[in-house]
Amino acid sequence: MRADPRTDTDPVRPVDFDFFNAPEEYRRAAAEHARDGVFRSEHGGGFWVLTTYTGICRAFRNEADFTVGRVSAAEGADAERWIPLTVDGPEHTEWRRLLASWFTPQRVREMTPWIRQNARRRIAALRKDGEASFSEDFARPYVLENLMTAVGWPLSGLDRLLAIDRAMIAARAEPDPREAFLAEPGLPALEAYAREQIARRRDKPAQDLVTATFDWKVGGRPVTDEDRTSLLCVLFLAGIDSTVNHLANAVQHLACHPEDRRRFSADEAVRPAAVEEFLRAFSCMYPGRMTAREGACPVTGRGETVLLPLALANHDPDVFPDPGRVDFEREHNPHIAFGTGPHQCLGAALARAQILTALEEWHALIPRYSLPPEQDSTAPPFLRNSYDLRLIW
């Protein structure tokens, strides 16, 4: 077993490493620093990367030493208050308790029939075309509609929110991604939409999440519209892209591995385990934390950025033998595709239901498909959002 993280006093030499690197680059760097359990980059002001399952889980679960004062190595990650993402301690516990009832497994089971109808309707509309962008023609509008239905947003706003989401994705390719994200039609447009929904439900209450927040108190004080807006924006930002990414990752694998595709189509019993293996194998998020004290990690000081890449935790060979292989029969799969600890994703049950349902309906209606000759079958850089996964059938 490797030391995790490094416990000796030898300095860790910084490496030339970009936060926006692809998962394979993270894993390559982690392998090169396996003895340390950590490496450091000087990009963007500098950040540390924990590389092992044990070290990453320990940091996620220790909010006293690893705070959410900074949740990314991207510039400006500590500038906004994102509820409940960047809230620690008792305040976070209260927000989480209030939100939890809207994303319970039981509520997700009640949602599943209309999630399935949404998937079937969209796939049926595409089937006659013989080709599509899986990500943009199906996955993104499918996931967004599910989220809107879950929280009670009117579906008349679907196209507007799709445009906002795509503008935010496009911002990452701009010379100054943060400036582009903070400009129209990015975050300001999303905040304007959230404020409209708050005003709408204050005027006409309904049995939905926005209306429920009018009765919420945190720290003994009523929730403000500013925090309510932040919460709705976080639901949007956290509830779409990661699920779209996971769906596209799974389908690309199945397109390139016909035996796994036939197994998934033919064996209903194996599908839940297959989804868990897809979540593990293709984890693509890179959450960050800020160290709250000197020595939170033996090599770090106070106030430093530490990344906890799920793509590394879920490929640690000490926990997942032959981690690069997708194995529907994997006996031990304690992956953390949705994080772990106090900030573990509240929407995990909804994400799982959407992924399983979409894959079932896709293979029921379009069981045979492939990548077009011009499609790159390799893993896309960083997150898949800017990667157009096209299929033909």
Coordinates of C-alpha atoms in Angstrom, one line a residue:
M1 CA 0.0 0.0 0.0
R2 CA 1.1 3.5 -0.7
A3 CA 1.6 6.2 1.9
D4 CA -1.5 8.4 1.7
P5 CA -0.8 11.3 1.7
R6 CA 3.0 11.7 1.9
T7 CA 4.1 11.8 5.5
D8 CA 7.9 12.5 5.2
T9 CA 9.4 15.9 5.0
D10 CA 11.0 15.7 1.6
P11 CA 9.7 18.6 -0.6
V12 CA 7.3 17.9 -3.4
R13 CA 8.7 19.4 -6.6
P14 CA 5.9 21.4 -8.5
V15 CA 4.9 20.1 -11.9
D16 CA 3.7 21.9 -15.0
F17 CA 0.0 20.8 -14.8
D18 CA -3.2 22.6 -16.0
F19 CA -6.4 22.4 -13.9
F20 CA -8.3 21.8 -17.2
N21 CA -6.3 18.7 -18.2
A22 CA -8.2 15.5 -19.2
P23 CA -8.7 12.6 -16.7
E24 CA -6.0 10.6 -18.3
E25 CA -3.5 13.5 -17.7
Y26 CA -4.5 13.5 -14.0
R27 CA -4.1 9.8 -13.8
R28 CA -0.7 9.9 -15.5
A29 CA 0.5 12.6 -13.0
A30 CA -0.9 10.6 -10.1
A31 CA 1.0 7.5 -11.2
E32 CA 4.2 9.5 -11.4
H33 CA 3.7 10.7 -7.8
A34 CA 2.3 7.5 -6.3
R35 CA 4.8 7.5 -3.5
D36 CA 3.7 11.0 -2.4
G37 CA -0.1 10.7 -2.7
V38 CA -0.1 14.3 -3.8
F39 CA 1.5 16.6 -6.4
R40 CA 1.6 20.4 -6.8
S41 CA 1.1 22.7 -9.8
E42 CA 2.0 26.3 -10.0
H43 CA -0.7 27.1 -12.6
G44 CA -3.3 29.8 -11.7
G45 CA -1.7 30.7 -8.4
G46 CA -0.9 27.1 -7.5
F47 CA -2.9 24.2 -6.2
W48 CA -2.3 20.7 -4.8
V49 CA -3.8 17.5 -6.2
L50 CA -4.5 14.6 -3.9
T51 CA -4.1 11.3 -5.8
T52 CA -5.5 8.4 -3.8
Y53 CA -8.9 7.2 -2.8
T54 CA -8.1 7.2 0.9
G55 CA -6.6 10.7 0.9
I56 CA -9.4 12.2 -1.2
C57 CA -12.1 10.6 0.9
R58 CA -10.4 11.8 4.1
A59 CA -10.3 15.4 2.8
F60 CA -14.0 15.3 1.7
R61 CA -15.0 14.1 5.1
N62 CA -12.9 16.5 7.1
E63 CA -14.6 19.9 6.7
A64 CA -12.7 21.3 9.7
D65 CA -9.4 21.1 7.8
F66 CA -10.6 21.2 4.2
T67 CA -13.3 23.9 3.9
V68 CA -15.5 24.8 1.0
G69 CA -14.2 28.4 1.0
R70 CA -12.7 27.4 -2.3
V71 CA -14.4 24.6 -4.4
S72 CA -12.2 24.7 -7.5
A73 CA -8.8 25.7 -8.8
A74 CA -10.4 27.9 -11.4
E75 CA -9.9 31.6 -11.0
G76 CA -12.5 33.3 -8.8
A77 CA -13.7 30.0 -7.3
D78 CA -13.9 31.7 -3.8
A79 CA -15.6 34.9 -5.0
E80 CA -19.3 33.8 -4.9
R81 CA -21.6 32.4 -2.3
W82 CA -23.1 29.3 -3.7
I83 CA -25.8 27.7 -1.5
P84 CA -25.3 25.1 -0.2
L85 CA -22.1 24.4 -2.1
T86 CA -19.9 26.9 -0.3
V87 CA -21.5 26.8 3.1
D88 CA -19.9 24.8 6.0
G89 CA -20.9 23.6 9.4
P90 CA -24.3 24.0 11.0
E91 CA -25.5 26.4 8.3
H92 CA -24.8 23.8 5.7
T93 CA -26.5 21.1 7.8
E94 CA -29.7 23.2 7.9
W95 CA -29.7 23.9 4.2
R96 CA -29.1 20.3 3.5
R97 CA -31.9 19.2 5.8
L98 CA -34.4 21.5 4.1
L99 CA -33.4 20.4 0.6
A100 CA -33.2 16.7 1.3
S101 CA -36.9 16.0 1.2
W102 CA -37.0 17.1 -2.5
F103 CA -34.5 14.6 -3.6
T104 CA -35.2 11.5 -1.6
P105 CA -35.1 8.0 -3.2
Q106 CA -38.8 7.7 -2.6
R107 CA -39.6 11.0 -4.4
V108 CA -37.3 9.9 -7.3
R109 CA -39.2 6.7 -7.6
E110 CA -42.4 8.7 -7.9
M111 CA -40.7 10.9 -10.6
T112 CA -39.4 7.9 -12.6
P113 CA -42.6 7.3 -14.8
W114 CA -42.4 10.8 -16.2
I115 CA -38.7 10.7 -16.5
R116 CA -39.2 7.6 -18.6
Q117 CA -41.9 9.3 -20.7
N118 CA -39.5 12.2 -21.3
A119 CA -36.7 9.9 -22.4
R120 CA -39.0 7.8 -24.7
R121 CA -40.6 10.8 -26.3
R122 CA -37.2 12.4 -27.1
I123 CA -35.6 9.2 -28.4
A124 CA -38.6 8.3 -30.5
A125 CA -38.4 11.7 -32.2
L126 CA -34.8 11.2 -33.1
R127 CA -35.0 7.6 -34.2
K128 CA -36.2 8.3 -37.8
D129 CA -33.2 10.6 -38.5
G130 CA -30.6 7.9 -38.3
E131 CA -28.1 10.2 -36.6
A132 CA -27.9 12.7 -33.8
S133 CA -25.8 14.5 -31.3
F134 CA -26.4 12.4 -28.3
S135 CA -25.3 15.2 -25.9
E136 CA -27.2 18.1 -27.5
D137 CA -30.2 16.6 -29.2
F138 CA -31.0 14.2 -26.4
A139 CA -29.1 14.3 -23.1
R140 CA -29.0 18.0 -22.3
P141 CA -32.7 18.8 -23.0
Y142 CA -33.7 15.5 -21.3
V143 CA -31.8 16.2 -18.1
L144 CA -32.9 19.9 -18.0
E145 CA -36.6 19.0 -18.5
N146 CA -36.3 16.5 -15.6
L147 CA -34.8 19.1 -13.3
M148 CA -37.3 21.7 -14.2
T149 CA -40.2 19.3 -13.5
A150 CA -38.6 18.2 -10.2
V151 CA -38.3 21.8 -8.9
G152 CA -41.5 23.1 -10.5
W153 CA -40.2 25.4 -13.2
P154 CA -42.5 26.0 -16.2
L155 CA -41.4 24.0 -19.2
S156 CA -42.0 27.0 -21.4
G157 CA -38.6 28.2 -20.2
L158 CA -36.8 25.1 -21.5
D159 CA -35.2 26.8 -24.6
R160 CA -34.2 29.8 -22.6
L161 CA -32.4 27.7 -20.0
L162 CA -30.8 25.6 -22.7
A163 CA -29.3 28.7 -24.2
I164 CA -28.0 29.8 -20.8
D165 CA -26.4 26.4 -20.2
R166 CA -24.8 26.4 -23.6
A167 CA -23.5 29.9 -23.1
M168 CA -21.8 28.9 -19.9
I169 CA -20.2 25.9 -21.6
A170 CA -19.0 28.1 -24.4
A171 CA -17.5 30.5 -21.9
R172 CA -14.8 27.9 -21.0
A173 CA -13.3 28.3 -24.4
E174 CA -13.0 32.1 -24.2
P175 CA -9.7 33.9 -23.4
D176 CA -11.1 34.9 -20.0
P177 CA -13.5 32.1 -19.0
R178 CA -14.6 33.8 -15.8
E179 CA -15.3 37.1 -17.5
A180 CA -17.4 35.3 -20.1
F181 CA -19.2 33.2 -17.5
L182 CA -20.2 36.4 -15.6
A183 CA -21.4 38.2 -18.8
E184 CA -24.7 37.9 -20.6
P185 CA -26.0 35.4 -21.5
G186 CA -24.3 33.4 -18.7
L187 CA -24.7 33.8 -15.0
P188 CA -26.7 37.1 -15.1
A189 CA -29.3 35.5 -17.3
L190 CA -29.6 32.5 -15.0
E191 CA -29.9 34.8 -11.9
A192 CA -32.6 36.8 -13.7
Y193 CA -34.5 33.6 -14.5
A194 CA -34.3 32.5 -10.8
R195 CA -35.6 35.9 -9.6
E196 CA -38.5 35.6 -12.0
Q197 CA -39.4 32.2 -10.6
I198 CA -39.2 33.6 -7.0
A199 CA -41.5 36.5 -7.9
R200 CA -43.9 34.1 -9.8
R201 CA -44.3 31.8 -6.8
R202 CA -44.6 34.6 -4.3
D203 CA -47.6 35.8 -6.4
K204 CA -49.0 32.4 -7.2
P205 CA -47.8 29.7 -4.7
A206 CA -47.8 26.1 -5.7
Q207 CA -46.6 22.7 -4.4
D208 CA -43.0 23.1 -5.6
L209 CA -39.6 23.8 -4.2
V210 CA -39.6 27.5 -4.8
T211 CA -42.8 28.0 -2.9
A212 CA -41.5 25.8 -0.1
T213 CA -38.5 28.1 0.5
F214 CA -40.7 30.9 1.6
D215 CA -41.3 29.0 4.9
W216 CA -37.6 28.1 5.4
K217 CA -35.4 29.5 8.1
V218 CA -31.7 29.0 8.4
G219 CA -29.9 30.0 11.6
G220 CA -33.3 31.1 13.0
R221 CA -33.7 33.7 10.2
P222 CA -36.0 33.6 7.2
V223 CA -34.2 32.8 3.9
T224 CA -33.5 35.9 1.9
D225 CA -34.2 36.3 -1.8
E226 CA -30.5 36.6 -2.4
D227 CA -29.8 33.2 -0.9
R228 CA -32.9 31.8 -2.5
T229 CA -31.6 33.0 -5.9
S230 CA -28.2 31.4 -5.2
L231 CA -29.8 28.1 -4.3
L232 CA -31.8 27.9 -7.5
C233 CA -28.7 28.8 -9.5
V234 CA -26.8 26.0 -7.8
L235 CA -29.5 23.5 -8.5
F236 CA -29.2 24.4 -12.2
L237 CA -25.4 24.4 -12.3
A238 CA -25.1 21.1 -10.3
G239 CA -28.1 19.3 -11.8
I240 CA -27.4 19.3 -15.5
D241 CA -23.9 19.1 -16.8
S242 CA -22.5 16.3 -14.6
T243 CA -25.5 14.0 -15.5
V244 CA -25.2 14.9 -19.2
N245 CA -21.4 14.1 -18.9
H246 CA -22.1 10.7 -17.3
L247 CA -24.7 9.7 -19.8
A248 CA -22.4 10.6 -22.8
N249 CA -19.5 8.8 -21.2
A250 CA -21.6 5.6 -20.8
V251 CA -23.0 5.7 -24.3
Q252 CA -19.6 6.4 -25.9
H253 CA -18.3 3.3 -24.1
L254 CA -21.2 1.2 -25.2
A255 CA -20.8 2.4 -28.8
C256 CA -17.2 1.3 -28.8
H257 CA -17.7 -2.0 -26.9
P258 CA -20.5 -4.0 -28.6
E259 CA -20.3 -6.9 -26.1
D260 CA -21.0 -4.6 -23.2
R261 CA -23.8 -3.0 -25.2
R262 CA -25.4 -6.4 -26.0
R263 CA -25.1 -7.4 -22.4
F264 CA -26.7 -4.2 -21.2
S265 CA -29.6 -4.6 -23.7
A266 CA -30.2 -8.2 -23.0
D267 CA -29.8 -8.5 -19.2
E268 CA -32.1 -6.2 -17.2
A269 CA -30.6 -7.5 -13.9
V270 CA -27.1 -6.2 -14.7
R271 CA -28.1 -2.7 -15.6
P272 CA -28.0 -1.1 -12.1
A273 CA -24.4 -2.5 -11.6
A274 CA -23.5 -1.3 -15.0
V275 CA -24.6 2.2 -14.2
E276 CA -22.5 2.1 -11.0
E277 CA -19.5 1.0 -13.0
F278 CA -20.0 3.7 -15.6
L279 CA -20.2 6.3 -12.8
R280 CA -16.9 4.9 -11.3
A281 CA -15.0 4.5 -14.5
F282 CA -15.9 7.8 -16.1
S283 CA -16.0 10.1 -13.1
C284 CA -15.1 13.6 -14.4
M285 CA -15.4 16.1 -11.7
Y286 CA -12.5 17.9 -10.0
P287 CA -13.9 19.4 -6.7
G288 CA -11.6 21.7 -4.7
R289 CA -11.2 22.6 -1.0
M290 CA -9.2 25.2 0.9
T291 CA -6.9 24.2 3.7
A292 CA -8.0 25.7 7.0
R293 CA -4.7 25.2 8.9
E294 CA -1.1 24.5 8.4
G295 CA -0.5 20.8 7.9
A296 CA -4.1 19.8 7.0
C297 CA -2.3 17.8 4.5
P298 CA 1.3 17.2 5.6
V299 CA 2.8 19.2 2.6
T300 CA 0.4 22.1 2.6
G301 CA 0.1 25.4 4.3
R302 CA -3.0 27.3 5.4
G303 CA -5.3 28.8 2.8
E304 CA -4.1 26.6 -0.1
T305 CA -6.2 25.1 -2.8
V306 CA -6.4 21.3 -2.8
L307 CA -8.1 19.4 -5.6
L308 CA -10.0 16.1 -4.9
P309 CA -10.4 14.6 -8.4
L310 CA -13.0 11.9 -8.6
A311 CA -11.3 10.6 -11.7
L312 CA -8.3 9.7 -9.4
A313 CA -10.2 8.4 -6.4
N314 CA -12.3 6.1 -8.5
H315 CA -9.3 4.7 -10.4
D316 CA -7.1 4.0 -7.4
P317 CA -5.7 0.5 -8.1
D318 CA -5.4 -0.2 -4.4
V319 CA -9.2 0.0 -4.2
F320 CA -10.3 -0.9 -7.7
P321 CA -8.2 -3.7 -9.4
D322 CA -7.7 -3.0 -13.1
P323 CA -9.4 0.4 -12.7
G324 CA -9.3 1.2 -16.4
R325 CA -11.5 -1.8 -17.3
V326 CA -15.3 -1.4 -17.2
D327 CA -16.5 -4.5 -15.4
F328 CA -20.2 -5.0 -14.8
E329 CA -19.3 -7.9 -12.4
R330 CA -17.0 -5.8 -10.2
E331 CA -17.6 -7.2 -6.7
H332 CA -16.4 -4.2 -4.7
N333 CA -17.3 -0.8 -6.0
P334 CA -17.3 1.8 -3.3
H335 CA -16.9 4.6 -5.8
I336 CA -17.4 8.3 -4.9
A337 CA -18.7 9.6 -8.2
F338 CA -21.0 11.9 -6.2
G339 CA -18.4 12.8 -3.6
T340 CA -18.6 11.8 0.0
G341 CA -18.8 13.4 3.4
P342 CA -21.0 16.4 4.4
H343 CA -21.2 17.8 0.9
Q344 CA -22.0 14.5 -0.9
C345 CA -24.3 15.3 -3.8
L346 CA -28.0 15.5 -2.7
G347 CA -29.1 14.8 -6.3
A348 CA -27.4 11.4 -6.6
A349 CA -30.6 9.4 -6.6
L350 CA -32.1 11.6 -9.3
A351 CA -29.0 11.4 -11.4
R352 CA -28.9 7.6 -11.1
A353 CA -32.5 7.3 -12.1
Q354 CA -32.0 9.6 -15.1
I355 CA -29.0 7.7 -16.3
L356 CA -30.5 4.2 -15.9
T357 CA -33.8 5.2 -17.5
A358 CA -32.2 7.0 -20.4
L359 CA -29.9 4.0 -21.2
E360 CA -32.8 1.6 -21.0
E361 CA -35.0 3.6 -23.3
W362 CA -32.2 4.3 -25.7
H363 CA -31.4 0.7 -26.1
A364 CA -35.1 -0.3 -26.4
L365 CA -35.6 2.1 -29.3
I366 CA -32.1 2.4 -30.8
P367 CA -30.3 -0.8 -29.8
R368 CA -27.7 -0.7 -32.6
Y369 CA -25.6 2.4 -33.1
S370 CA -22.0 3.5 -33.6
L371 CA -19.8 6.5 -33.8
P372 CA -19.5 8.2 -37.3
P373 CA -16.1 7.7 -38.9
E374 CA -15.1 11.3 -38.2
Q375 CA -16.0 11.0 -34.4
D376 CA -13.1 11.0 -32.1
S377 CA -13.5 7.9 -29.9
T378 CA -10.9 9.0 -27.3
A379 CA -11.8 10.7 -24.0
P380 CA -12.5 14.4 -24.4
P381 CA -10.5 17.0 -22.5
F382 CA -11.6 17.9 -19.0
L383 CA -15.4 17.8 -18.8
R384 CA -17.3 16.5 -21.7
N385 CA -19.5 19.6 -22.0
S386 CA -17.8 21.0 -25.0
Y387 CA -17.5 17.6 -26.7
D388 CA -20.2 16.8 -29.3
L389 CA -20.8 13.1 -29.1
R390 CA -22.4 12.1 -32.4
L391 CA -24.0 8.7 -33.1
I392 CA -25.3 7.0 -36.3
W393 CA -27.7 4.1 -36.6

